[in-house]
Each structure stands twice: as structure tokens, then as C-alpha cells.
mmCIF file of C-alpha atoms and ligand atoms in Angstrom:
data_model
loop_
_atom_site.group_PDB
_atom_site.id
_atom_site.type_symbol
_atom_site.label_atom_id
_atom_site.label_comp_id
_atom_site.label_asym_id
_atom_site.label_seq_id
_atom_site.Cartn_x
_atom_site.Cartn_y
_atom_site.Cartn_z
ATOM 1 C CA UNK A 1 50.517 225.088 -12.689
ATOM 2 C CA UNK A 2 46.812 226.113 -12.844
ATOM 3 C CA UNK A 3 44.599 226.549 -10.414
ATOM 4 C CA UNK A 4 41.096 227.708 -9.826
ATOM 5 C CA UNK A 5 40.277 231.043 -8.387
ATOM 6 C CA UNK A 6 37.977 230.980 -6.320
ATOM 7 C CA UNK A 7 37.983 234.457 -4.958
ATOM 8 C CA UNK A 8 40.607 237.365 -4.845
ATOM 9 C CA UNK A 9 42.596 235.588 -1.726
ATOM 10 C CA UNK A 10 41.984 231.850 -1.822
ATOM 11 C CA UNK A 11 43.163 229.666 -4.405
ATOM 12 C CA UNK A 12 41.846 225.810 -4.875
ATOM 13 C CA UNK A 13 43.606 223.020 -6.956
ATOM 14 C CA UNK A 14 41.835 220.004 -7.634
ATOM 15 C CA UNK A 15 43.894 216.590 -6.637
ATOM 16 C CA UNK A 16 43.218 212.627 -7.633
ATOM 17 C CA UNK A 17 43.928 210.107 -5.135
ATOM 18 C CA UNK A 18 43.947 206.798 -7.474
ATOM 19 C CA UNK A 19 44.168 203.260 -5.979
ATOM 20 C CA UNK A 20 45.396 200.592 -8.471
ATOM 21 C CA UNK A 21 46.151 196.159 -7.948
ATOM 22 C CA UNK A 22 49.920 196.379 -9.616
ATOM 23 C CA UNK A 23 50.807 192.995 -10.654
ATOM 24 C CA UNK A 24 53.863 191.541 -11.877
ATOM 25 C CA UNK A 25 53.812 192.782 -15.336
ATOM 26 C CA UNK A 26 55.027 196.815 -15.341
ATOM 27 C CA UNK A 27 54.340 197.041 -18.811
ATOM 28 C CA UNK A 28 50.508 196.200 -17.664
ATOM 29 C CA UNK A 29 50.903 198.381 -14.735
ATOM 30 C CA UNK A 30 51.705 201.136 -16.842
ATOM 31 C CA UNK A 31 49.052 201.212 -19.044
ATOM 32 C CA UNK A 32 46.565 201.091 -15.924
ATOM 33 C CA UNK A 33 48.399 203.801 -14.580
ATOM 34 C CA UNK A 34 48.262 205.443 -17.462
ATOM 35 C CA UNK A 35 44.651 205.256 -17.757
ATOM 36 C CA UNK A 36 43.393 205.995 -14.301
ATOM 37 C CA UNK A 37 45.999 209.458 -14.997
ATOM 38 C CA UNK A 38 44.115 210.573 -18.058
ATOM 39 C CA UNK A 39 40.947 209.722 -16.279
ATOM 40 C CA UNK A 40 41.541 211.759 -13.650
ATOM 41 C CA UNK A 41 43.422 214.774 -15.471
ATOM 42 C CA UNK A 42 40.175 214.983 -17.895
ATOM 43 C CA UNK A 43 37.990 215.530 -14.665
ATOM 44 C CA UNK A 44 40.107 218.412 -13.875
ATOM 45 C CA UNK A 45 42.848 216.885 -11.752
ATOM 46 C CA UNK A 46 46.216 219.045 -11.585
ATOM 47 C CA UNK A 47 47.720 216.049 -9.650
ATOM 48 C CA UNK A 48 47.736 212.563 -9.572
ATOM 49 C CA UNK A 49 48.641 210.821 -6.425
ATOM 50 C CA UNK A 50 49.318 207.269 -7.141
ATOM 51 C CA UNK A 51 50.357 203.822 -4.774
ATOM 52 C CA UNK A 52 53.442 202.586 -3.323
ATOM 53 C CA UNK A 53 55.213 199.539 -5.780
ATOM 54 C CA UNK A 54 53.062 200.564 -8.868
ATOM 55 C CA UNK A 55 55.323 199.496 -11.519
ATOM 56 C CA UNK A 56 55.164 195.925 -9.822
ATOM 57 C CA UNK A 57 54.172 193.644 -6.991
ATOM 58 C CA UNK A 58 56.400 190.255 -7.259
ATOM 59 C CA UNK A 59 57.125 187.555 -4.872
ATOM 60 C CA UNK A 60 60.376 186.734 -7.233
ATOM 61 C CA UNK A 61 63.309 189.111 -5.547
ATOM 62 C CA UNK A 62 65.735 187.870 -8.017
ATOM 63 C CA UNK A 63 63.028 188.914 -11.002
ATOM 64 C CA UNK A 64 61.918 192.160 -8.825
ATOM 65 C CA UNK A 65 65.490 192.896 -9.195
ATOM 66 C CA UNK A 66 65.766 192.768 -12.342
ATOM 67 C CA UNK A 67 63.224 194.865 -12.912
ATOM 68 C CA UNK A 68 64.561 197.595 -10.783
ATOM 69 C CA UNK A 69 66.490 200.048 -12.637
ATOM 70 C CA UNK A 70 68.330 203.364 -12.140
ATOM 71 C CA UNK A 71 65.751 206.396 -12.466
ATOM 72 C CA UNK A 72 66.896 207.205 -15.370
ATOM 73 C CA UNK A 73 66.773 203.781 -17.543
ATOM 74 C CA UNK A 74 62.922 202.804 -15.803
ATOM 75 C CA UNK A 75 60.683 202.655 -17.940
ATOM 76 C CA UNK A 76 57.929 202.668 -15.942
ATOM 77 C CA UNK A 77 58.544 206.053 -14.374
ATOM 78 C CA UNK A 78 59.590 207.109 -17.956
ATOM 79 C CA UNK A 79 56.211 206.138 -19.198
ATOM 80 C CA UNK A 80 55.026 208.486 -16.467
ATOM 81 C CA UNK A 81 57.250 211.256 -17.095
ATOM 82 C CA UNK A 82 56.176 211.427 -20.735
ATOM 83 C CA UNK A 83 52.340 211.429 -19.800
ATOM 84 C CA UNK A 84 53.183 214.166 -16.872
ATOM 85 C CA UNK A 85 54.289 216.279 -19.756
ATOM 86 C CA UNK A 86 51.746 215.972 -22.147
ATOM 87 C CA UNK A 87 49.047 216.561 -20.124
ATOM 88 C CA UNK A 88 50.712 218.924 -17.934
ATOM 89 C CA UNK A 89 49.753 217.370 -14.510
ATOM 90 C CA UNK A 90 52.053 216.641 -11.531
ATOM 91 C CA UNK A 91 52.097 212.792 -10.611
ATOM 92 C CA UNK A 92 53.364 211.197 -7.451
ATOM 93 C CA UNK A 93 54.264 207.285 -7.542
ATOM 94 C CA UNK A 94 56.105 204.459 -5.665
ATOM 95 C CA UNK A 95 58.481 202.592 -7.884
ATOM 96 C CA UNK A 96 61.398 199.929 -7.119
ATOM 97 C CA UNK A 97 64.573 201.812 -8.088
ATOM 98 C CA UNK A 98 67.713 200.196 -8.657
ATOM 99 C CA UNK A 99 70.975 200.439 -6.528
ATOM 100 C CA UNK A 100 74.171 202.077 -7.544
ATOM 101 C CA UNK A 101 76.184 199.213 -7.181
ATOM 102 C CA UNK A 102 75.169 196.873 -9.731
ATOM 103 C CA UNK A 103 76.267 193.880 -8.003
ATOM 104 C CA UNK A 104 73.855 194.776 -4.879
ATOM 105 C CA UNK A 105 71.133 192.595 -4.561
ATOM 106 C CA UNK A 106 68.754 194.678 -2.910
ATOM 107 C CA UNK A 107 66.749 197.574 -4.421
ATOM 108 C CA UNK A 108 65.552 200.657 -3.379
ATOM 109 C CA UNK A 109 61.413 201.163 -2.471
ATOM 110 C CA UNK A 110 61.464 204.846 -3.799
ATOM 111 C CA UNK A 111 58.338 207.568 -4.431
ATOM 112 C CA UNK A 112 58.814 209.946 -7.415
ATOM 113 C CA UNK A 113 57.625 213.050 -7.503
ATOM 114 C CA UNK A 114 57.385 214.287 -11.302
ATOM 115 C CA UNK A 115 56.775 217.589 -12.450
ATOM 116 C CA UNK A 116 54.315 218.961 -14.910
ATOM 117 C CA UNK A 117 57.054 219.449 -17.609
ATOM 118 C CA UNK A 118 57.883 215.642 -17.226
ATOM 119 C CA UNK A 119 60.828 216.282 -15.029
ATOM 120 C CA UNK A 120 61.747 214.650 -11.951
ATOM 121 C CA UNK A 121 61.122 216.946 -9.042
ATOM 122 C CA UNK A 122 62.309 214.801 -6.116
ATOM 123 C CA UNK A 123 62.786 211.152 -5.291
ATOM 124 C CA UNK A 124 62.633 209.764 -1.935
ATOM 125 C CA UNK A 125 63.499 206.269 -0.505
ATOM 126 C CA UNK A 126 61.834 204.638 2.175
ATOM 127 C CA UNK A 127 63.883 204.693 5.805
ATOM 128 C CA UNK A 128 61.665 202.613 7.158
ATOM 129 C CA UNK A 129 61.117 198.963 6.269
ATOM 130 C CA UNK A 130 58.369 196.736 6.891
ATOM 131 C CA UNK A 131 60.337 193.980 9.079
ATOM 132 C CA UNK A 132 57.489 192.436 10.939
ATOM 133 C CA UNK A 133 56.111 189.153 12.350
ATOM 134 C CA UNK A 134 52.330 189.394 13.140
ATOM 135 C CA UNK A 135 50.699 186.605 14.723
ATOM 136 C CA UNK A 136 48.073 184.804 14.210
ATOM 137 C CA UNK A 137 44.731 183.765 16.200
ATOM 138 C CA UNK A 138 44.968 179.672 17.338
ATOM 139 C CA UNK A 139 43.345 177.376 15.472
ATOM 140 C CA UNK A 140 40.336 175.361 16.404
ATOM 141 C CA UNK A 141 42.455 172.552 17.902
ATOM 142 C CA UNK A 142 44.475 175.166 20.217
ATOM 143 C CA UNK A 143 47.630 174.775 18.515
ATOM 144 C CA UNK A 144 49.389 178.048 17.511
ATOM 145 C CA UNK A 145 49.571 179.029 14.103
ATOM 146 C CA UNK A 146 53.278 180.127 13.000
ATOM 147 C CA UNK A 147 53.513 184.232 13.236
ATOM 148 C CA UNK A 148 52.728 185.969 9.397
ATOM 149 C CA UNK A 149 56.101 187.126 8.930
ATOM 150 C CA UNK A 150 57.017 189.668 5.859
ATOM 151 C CA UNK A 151 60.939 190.657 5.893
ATOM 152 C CA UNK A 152 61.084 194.350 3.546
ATOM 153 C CA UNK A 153 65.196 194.726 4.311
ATOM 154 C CA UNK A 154 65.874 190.474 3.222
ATOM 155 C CA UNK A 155 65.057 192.861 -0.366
ATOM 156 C CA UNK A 156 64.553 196.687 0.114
ATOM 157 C CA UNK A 157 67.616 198.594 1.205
ATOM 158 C CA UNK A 158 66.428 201.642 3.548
ATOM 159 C CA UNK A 159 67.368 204.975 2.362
ATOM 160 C CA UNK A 160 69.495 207.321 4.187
ATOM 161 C CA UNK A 161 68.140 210.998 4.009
ATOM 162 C CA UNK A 162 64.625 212.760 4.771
ATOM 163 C CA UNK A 163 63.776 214.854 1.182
ATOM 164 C CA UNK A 164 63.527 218.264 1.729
ATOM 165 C CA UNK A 165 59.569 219.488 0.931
ATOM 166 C CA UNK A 166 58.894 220.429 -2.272
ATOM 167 C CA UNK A 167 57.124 223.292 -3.013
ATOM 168 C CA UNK A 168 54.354 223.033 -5.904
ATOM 169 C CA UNK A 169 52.247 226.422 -6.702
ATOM 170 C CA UNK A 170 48.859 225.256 -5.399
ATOM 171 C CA UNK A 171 49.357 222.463 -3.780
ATOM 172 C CA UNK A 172 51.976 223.504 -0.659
ATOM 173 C CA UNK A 173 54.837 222.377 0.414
ATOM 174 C CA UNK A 174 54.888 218.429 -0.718
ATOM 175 C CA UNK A 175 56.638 215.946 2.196
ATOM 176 C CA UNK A 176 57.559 212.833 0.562
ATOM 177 C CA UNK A 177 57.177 209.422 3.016
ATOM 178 C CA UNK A 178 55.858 205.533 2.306
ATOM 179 C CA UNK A 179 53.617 203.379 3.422
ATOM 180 C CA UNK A 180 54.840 202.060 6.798
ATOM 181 C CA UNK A 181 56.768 205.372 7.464
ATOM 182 C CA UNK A 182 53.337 206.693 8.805
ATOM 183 C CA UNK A 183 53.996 204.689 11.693
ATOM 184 C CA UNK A 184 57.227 207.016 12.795
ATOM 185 C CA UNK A 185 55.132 210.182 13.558
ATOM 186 C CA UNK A 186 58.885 211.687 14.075
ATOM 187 C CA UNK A 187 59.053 212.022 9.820
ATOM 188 C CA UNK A 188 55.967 213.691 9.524
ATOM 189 C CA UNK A 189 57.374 216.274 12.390
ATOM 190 C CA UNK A 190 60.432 216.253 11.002
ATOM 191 C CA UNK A 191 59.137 217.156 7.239
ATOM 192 C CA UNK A 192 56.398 219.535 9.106
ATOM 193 C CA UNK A 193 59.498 221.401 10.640
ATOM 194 C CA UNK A 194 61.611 221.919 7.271
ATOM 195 C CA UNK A 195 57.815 223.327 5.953
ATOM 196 C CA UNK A 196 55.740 220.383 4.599
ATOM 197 C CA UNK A 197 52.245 221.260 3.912
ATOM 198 C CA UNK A 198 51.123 218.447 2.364
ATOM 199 C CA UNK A 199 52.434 214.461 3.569
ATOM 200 C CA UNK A 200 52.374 211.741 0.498
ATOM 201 C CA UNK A 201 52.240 208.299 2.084
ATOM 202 C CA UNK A 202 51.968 206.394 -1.031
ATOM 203 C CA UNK A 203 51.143 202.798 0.050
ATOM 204 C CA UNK A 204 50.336 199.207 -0.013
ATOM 205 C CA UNK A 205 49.160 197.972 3.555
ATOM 206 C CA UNK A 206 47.896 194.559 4.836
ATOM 207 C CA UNK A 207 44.719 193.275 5.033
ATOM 208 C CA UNK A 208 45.041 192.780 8.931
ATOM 209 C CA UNK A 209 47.068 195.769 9.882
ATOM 210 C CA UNK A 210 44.762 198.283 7.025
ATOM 211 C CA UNK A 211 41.845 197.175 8.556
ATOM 212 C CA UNK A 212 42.541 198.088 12.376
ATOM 213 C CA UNK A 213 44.923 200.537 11.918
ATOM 214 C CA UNK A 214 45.324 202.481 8.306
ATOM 215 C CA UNK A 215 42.641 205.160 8.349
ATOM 216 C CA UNK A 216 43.450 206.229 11.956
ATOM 217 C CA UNK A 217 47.506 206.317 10.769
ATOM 218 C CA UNK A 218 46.625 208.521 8.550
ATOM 219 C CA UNK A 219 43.687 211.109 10.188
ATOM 220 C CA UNK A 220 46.286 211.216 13.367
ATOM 221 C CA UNK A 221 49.265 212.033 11.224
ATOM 222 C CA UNK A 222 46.853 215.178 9.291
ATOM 223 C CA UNK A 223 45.779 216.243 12.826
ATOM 224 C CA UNK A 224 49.293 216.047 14.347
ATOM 225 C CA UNK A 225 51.300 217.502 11.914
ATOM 226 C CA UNK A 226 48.543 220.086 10.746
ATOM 227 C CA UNK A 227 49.190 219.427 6.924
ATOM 228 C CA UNK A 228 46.910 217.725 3.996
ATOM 229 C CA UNK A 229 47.936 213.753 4.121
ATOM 230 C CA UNK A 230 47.252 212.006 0.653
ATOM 231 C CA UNK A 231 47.396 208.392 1.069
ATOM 232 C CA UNK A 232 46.960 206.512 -2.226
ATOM 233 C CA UNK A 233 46.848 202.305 -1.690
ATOM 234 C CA UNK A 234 47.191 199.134 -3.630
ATOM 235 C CA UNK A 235 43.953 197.285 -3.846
ATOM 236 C CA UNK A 236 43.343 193.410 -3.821
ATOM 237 C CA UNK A 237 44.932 190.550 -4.982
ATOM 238 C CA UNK A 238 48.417 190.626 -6.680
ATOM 239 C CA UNK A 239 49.158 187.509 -6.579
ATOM 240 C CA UNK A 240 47.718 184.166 -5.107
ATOM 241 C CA UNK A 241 49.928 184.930 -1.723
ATOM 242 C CA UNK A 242 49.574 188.895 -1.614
ATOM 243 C CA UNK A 243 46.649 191.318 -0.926
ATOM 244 C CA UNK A 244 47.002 194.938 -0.117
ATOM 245 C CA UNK A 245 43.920 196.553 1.834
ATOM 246 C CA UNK A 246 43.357 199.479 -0.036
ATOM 247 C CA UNK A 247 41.334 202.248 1.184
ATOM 248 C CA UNK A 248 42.837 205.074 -0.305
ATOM 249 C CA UNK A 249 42.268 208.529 1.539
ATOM 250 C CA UNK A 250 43.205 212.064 1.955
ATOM 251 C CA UNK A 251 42.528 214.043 5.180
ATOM 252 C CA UNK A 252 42.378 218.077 5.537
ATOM 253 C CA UNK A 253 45.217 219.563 8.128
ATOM 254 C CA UNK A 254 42.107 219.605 10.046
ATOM 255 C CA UNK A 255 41.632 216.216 9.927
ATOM 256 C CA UNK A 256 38.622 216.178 7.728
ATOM 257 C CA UNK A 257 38.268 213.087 5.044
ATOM 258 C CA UNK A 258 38.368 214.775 1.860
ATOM 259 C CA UNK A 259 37.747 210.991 -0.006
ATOM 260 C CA UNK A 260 37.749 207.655 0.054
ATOM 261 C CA UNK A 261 38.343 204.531 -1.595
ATOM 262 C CA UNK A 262 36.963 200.700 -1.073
ATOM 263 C CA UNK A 263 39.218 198.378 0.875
ATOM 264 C CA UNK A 264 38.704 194.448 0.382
ATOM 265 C CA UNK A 265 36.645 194.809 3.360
ATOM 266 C CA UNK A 266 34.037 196.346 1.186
ATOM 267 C CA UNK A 267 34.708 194.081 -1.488
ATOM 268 C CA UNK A 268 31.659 191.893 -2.106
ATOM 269 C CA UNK A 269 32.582 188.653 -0.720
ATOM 270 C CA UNK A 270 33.930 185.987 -3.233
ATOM 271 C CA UNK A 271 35.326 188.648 -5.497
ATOM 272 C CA UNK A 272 39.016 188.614 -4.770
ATOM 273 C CA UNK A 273 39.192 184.854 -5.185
ATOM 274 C CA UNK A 274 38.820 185.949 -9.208
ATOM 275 C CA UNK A 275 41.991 187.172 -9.185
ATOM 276 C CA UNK A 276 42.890 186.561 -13.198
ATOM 277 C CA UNK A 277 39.719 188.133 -13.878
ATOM 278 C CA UNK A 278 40.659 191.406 -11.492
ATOM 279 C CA UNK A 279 44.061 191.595 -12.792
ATOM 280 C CA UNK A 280 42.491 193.288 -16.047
ATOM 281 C CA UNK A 281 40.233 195.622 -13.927
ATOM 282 C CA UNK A 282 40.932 199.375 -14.214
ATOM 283 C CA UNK A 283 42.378 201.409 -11.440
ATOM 284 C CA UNK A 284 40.243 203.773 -9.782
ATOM 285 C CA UNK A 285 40.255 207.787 -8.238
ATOM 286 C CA UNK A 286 38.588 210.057 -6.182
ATOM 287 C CA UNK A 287 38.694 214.201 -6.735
ATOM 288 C CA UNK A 288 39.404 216.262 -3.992
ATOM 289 C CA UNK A 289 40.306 220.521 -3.717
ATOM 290 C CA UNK A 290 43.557 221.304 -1.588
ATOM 291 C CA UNK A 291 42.876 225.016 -0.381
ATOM 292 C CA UNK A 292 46.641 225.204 1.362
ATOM 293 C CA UNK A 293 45.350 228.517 2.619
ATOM 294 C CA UNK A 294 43.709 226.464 5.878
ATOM 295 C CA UNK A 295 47.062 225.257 7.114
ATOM 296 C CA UNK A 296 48.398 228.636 8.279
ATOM 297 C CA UNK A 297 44.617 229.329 9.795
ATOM 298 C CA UNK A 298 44.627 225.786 11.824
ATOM 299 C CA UNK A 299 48.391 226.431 12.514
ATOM 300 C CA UNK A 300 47.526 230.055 14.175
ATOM 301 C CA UNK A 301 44.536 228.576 16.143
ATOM 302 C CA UNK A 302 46.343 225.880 17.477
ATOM 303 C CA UNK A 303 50.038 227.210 17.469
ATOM 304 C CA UNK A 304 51.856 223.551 17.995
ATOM 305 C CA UNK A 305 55.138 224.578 16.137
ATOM 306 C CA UNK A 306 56.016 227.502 18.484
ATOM 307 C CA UNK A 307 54.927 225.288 21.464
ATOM 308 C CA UNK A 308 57.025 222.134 21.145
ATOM 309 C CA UNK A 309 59.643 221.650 23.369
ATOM 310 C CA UNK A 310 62.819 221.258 21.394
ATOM 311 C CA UNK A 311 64.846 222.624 24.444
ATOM 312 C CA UNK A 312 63.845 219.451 26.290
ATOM 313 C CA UNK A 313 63.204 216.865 23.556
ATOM 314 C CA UNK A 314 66.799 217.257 22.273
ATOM 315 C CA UNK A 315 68.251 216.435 25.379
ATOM 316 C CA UNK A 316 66.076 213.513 26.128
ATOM 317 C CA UNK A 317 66.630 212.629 22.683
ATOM 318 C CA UNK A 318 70.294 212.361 23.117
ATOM 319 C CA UNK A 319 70.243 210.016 26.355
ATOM 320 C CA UNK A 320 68.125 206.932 25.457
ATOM 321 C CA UNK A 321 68.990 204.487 22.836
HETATM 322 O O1 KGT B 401 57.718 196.809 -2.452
HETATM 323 C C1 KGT B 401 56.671 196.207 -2.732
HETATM 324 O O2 KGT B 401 56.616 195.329 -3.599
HETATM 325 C C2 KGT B 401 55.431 196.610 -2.002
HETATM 326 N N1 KGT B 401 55.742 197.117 -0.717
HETATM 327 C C3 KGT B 401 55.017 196.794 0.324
HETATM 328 O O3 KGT B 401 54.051 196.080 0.219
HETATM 329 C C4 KGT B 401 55.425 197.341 1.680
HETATM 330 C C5 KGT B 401 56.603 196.575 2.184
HETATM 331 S S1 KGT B 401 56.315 194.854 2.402
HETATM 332 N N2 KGT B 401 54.298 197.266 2.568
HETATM 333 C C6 KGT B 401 54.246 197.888 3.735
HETATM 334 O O4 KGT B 401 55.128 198.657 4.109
HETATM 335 C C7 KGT B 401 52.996 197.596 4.553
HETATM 336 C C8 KGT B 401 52.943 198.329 5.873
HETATM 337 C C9 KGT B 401 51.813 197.845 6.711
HETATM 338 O O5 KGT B 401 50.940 197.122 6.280
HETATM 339 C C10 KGT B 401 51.745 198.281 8.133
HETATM 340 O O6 KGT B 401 52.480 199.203 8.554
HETATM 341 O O7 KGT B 401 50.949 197.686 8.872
#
């Protein structure tokens, strides 16, 4: 891959972290994935970060099932694959994957990591599923409002292994994770320890939990596990019952913002209720430089990997359920 010299030592490669509203139509995702990738590789982008669930967004699990196909017959990541070639850029997206057994049900919430020859580099699926039941303030009269329950495993199944990192000339040593997998710090230690440089935490967060806790998920993680994070979102309305936050970021191992994104927060207000009229809008993407070269200068100042206490952690670890 090719990357800008800057000097004799340090070498810089220029990223795009895109933000996108998938609907239920992948063919229409595709071609605003497609476009927001040839955007971004014509303003010098080597890589293309994209969201979690961009070939669709669908309340229907019986239609989001159908839709979810072995890597090899989706035609979404396909689509992807064939761009990734011809413009020679690296692209990172969330798809639904199919499950081997064809009578299964569920599906598989799975980030792609594609090559700049087109070829599938890695492919990771989501251990951690969004199984939660937020509640909600009481209304005027007192009475409670039921809790905003959203049930990932009554459709997802959860993976079963952590993908090693995978290294990419210029960009580091690439950890793959999703969305609410930010909130087990243990896989960003984990994928630290096998050599990450550089977590992907492809996403689509809610409006309540983006706003109060997204950005800070994702500085803390940078900070903690001394690597890049680059945290691409859904945007907006996908359907009448289903907005994602957005905010789409990327944070140095420092924990420096390196870009950002609007969330519907800084939507104007009124906006999102035109939700035919947004499903046509483009995607968007910021540029940012990944110098990997900093990681092994903030990892000497502060020397956490040499200081954790495995000796005592495993132990502990293997005594509390
Ligand atoms: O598969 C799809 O169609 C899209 N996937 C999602 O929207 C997923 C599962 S519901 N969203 C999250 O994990 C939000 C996490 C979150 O908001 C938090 O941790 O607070």
C-alpha cells in the first residue's frame, strides 16, 4: 500500500472515517457506500473505515435473514470487494453474514476487513450483543414508562473467537471489534496484547446511550489501550422506529481527536422527521493521517504492557464468576 513520506523515519497514511443512514434496501446502501468510498479515495484516502450493519438496517428478522448470506455469495461485501480492488484502497465494514447452518434463524453481526487487491483480509463477529433494557424518565402524570428494551441475541448469534490483528503496511496492526464491544475494555486489552495498533469499532449506537456515553467509550479505550481507535457510526433515521446517533470519530493512542462527525444532536431540529427525504442523502467522511510511529513512543513513556499484573489478574480471574 502507499503511503506518504514524510521524512527518512516517519511514514503517514491518510485514513477516511465515513458515517452513512443504511436503510433497508442493500442495493441502495451499496451505491452510498460506494460513493462516499470513491469520495474519499479521490481525496487521498488509503482506507476507508465504514459503519456497523451497512448493507442494511431492518426491523423484519425474517427479511434481515434473508438477506444475510455466506461471505462469499453477499453481494454487498462483493460490491465492496470489487471497488477495494479497483481503486486499490483497504475498506473496513459491518455486514450481517449468514450462518452455516442454513436452517438457523439467527445471523451473524460481522466486520470485514478487505484488502486492497479486493480480497478478504479478516472477518470478525461480534461476541458481544446488545441485550439491554434502558429505562425511561416518568411521564408527566408520574406513571412509569415501560423500559426501551432492544434484544441483539432474539436475532444476532455472538461469535466465538477474538481475530488475531491484522497487520496493514501503514496503518499498524488492525484489531477488529463492534459497536457495543467498546464497552468490554477486556477486548481492546486482549487485541492490544496479541499487538493491535489500531481498534475498529465500527458502529451504530443509540440516541440516548451515544449521547452520554459514545465519545468518552471511545477516547478511554485510545488512552487505555495506547492504540489509534477508528469509530465509524450510522447516522439518523432508518426507519420510522430506529435512529443511530452518529458521531463518527477517531482518537490518536494519545487520545487526541483526529475527526469528527455530526450526531442527531447537531442535527438542526425538525430534520430527522424527513426521513424519506434523508434516505436519498449521501454518506459523509472525514480525513485523518495515522503516523503508527507514536504508539511505540506513548508505549515507552508510559510502559503499561510491561506493568500489568498478569501474575495476579489470572488468578483473580479464575475465582469469580
Ligand atoms: O445489526 C444491526 O442491524 C445494527 N446493529 C445495531 O444497531 C447494534 C445492535 S442492536 N447496536 C448496538 O450494539 C448499539 C450499542 C449501544 O448503543 C450502546 O452500547 O449503548
Amino acid at each position: 500500500m502507499s503511503t506518504t513520506t514524510v521524512n527518512a523515519i516517519r511514514q503517514k497514511t491518510t485514513i477516511a472515517v465515513a458515517q452513512i443512514r443504511s436503510n433497508d434496501d442493500p442495493i441502495h446502501n451499496l451505491e452510498i457506500s460506494k460513493r462516499v468510498i470513491k469520495k474519499a479515495a479521490k481525496a487521498g484516502a488509503k482506507a476507508i473505515f465504514l459503519p456497523e450493519a451497512s448493507d442494511f438496517i431492518n426491523q423484519n428478522y425474517e427479511e434481515s435473514r434473508k438477506l444475510s448470506l455466506p461471505l462469499n455469495q453477499h453481494k454487498y461485501t462483493i460490491g465492496l470487494q470489487e471497488l477495494a480492488k479497483q481503486l486499490k484502497v483497504i475498506i473496513s465494514v459491518g455486514i450481517h453474514e449468514g450462518p452455516e447452518d442454513e436452517k438457523e434463524k439467527r445471523f451473524y453481526n460481522t466486520h470485514v476487513l478487505i484488502g486492497d487487491n479486493g480480497n478478504i483480509l479478516a472477518s470478525y463477529r461480534k461476541l458481544h450483543l446488545y441485550d439491554v433494557e434502558l429505562t425511561k424518565p416518568p411521564n408527566e402524570d408520574g406513571s412509569i414508562p415501560p423500559p426501551m428494551r432492544t434484544g441483539e441475541s432474539d436475532r444476532i448469534l455472538p461469535g466465538q473467537k477474538v481475530v488475531p490483528p491484522v497487520e496493514v503496511q501503514g496503518l499498524g496492526k488492525l484489531g477488529l471489534e463492534i459497536c457495543y464491544d467498546i464497552r468490554f475494555p477486556e477486548l481492546s486489552i486482549i487485541l492490544t496484547r496479541l499487538g493491535a495498533t489500531t481498534l475498529l469499532f465500527p458502529s451504530a449506537f443509540m440516541v440516548k446511550t451515544g449521547r452520554d456515553h459514545w465519545a468518552t467509550l471511545c477516547r478511554s479505550q485510545a488512552i487505555q489501550s495506547q492504540s489509534f481507535v477508528i469509530a465509524s457510526a450510522q447516522y439518523g433515521a432508518h426507519n420510522p422506529k430506529r435512529t443511530s446517533w452518529g458521531e463518527s470519530i477517531a482518537f490518536d493512542a494519545w487520545g487526541k481527536q483526529l475527526g469528527r462527525l455530526r450526531s442527531v444532536d447537531d442535527t438542526p431540529p425538525g430534520e430527522d422527521k424527513e426521513i424519506e427525504q434523508l434516505y436519498e442523502e449521501e454518506g459523509e467522511f472525514f480525513l485523518a493521517e495515522i503516523d503508527d510511529q507514536i504508539i511505540k513512543d506513548i508505549r515507552n513513556q508510559i510502559p503499561l504492557a510491561v506493568q500489568r499484573r498478569k501474575d495476579i489478574y489470572g488468578v483473580v480471574d479464575e475465582n469469580i464468576q
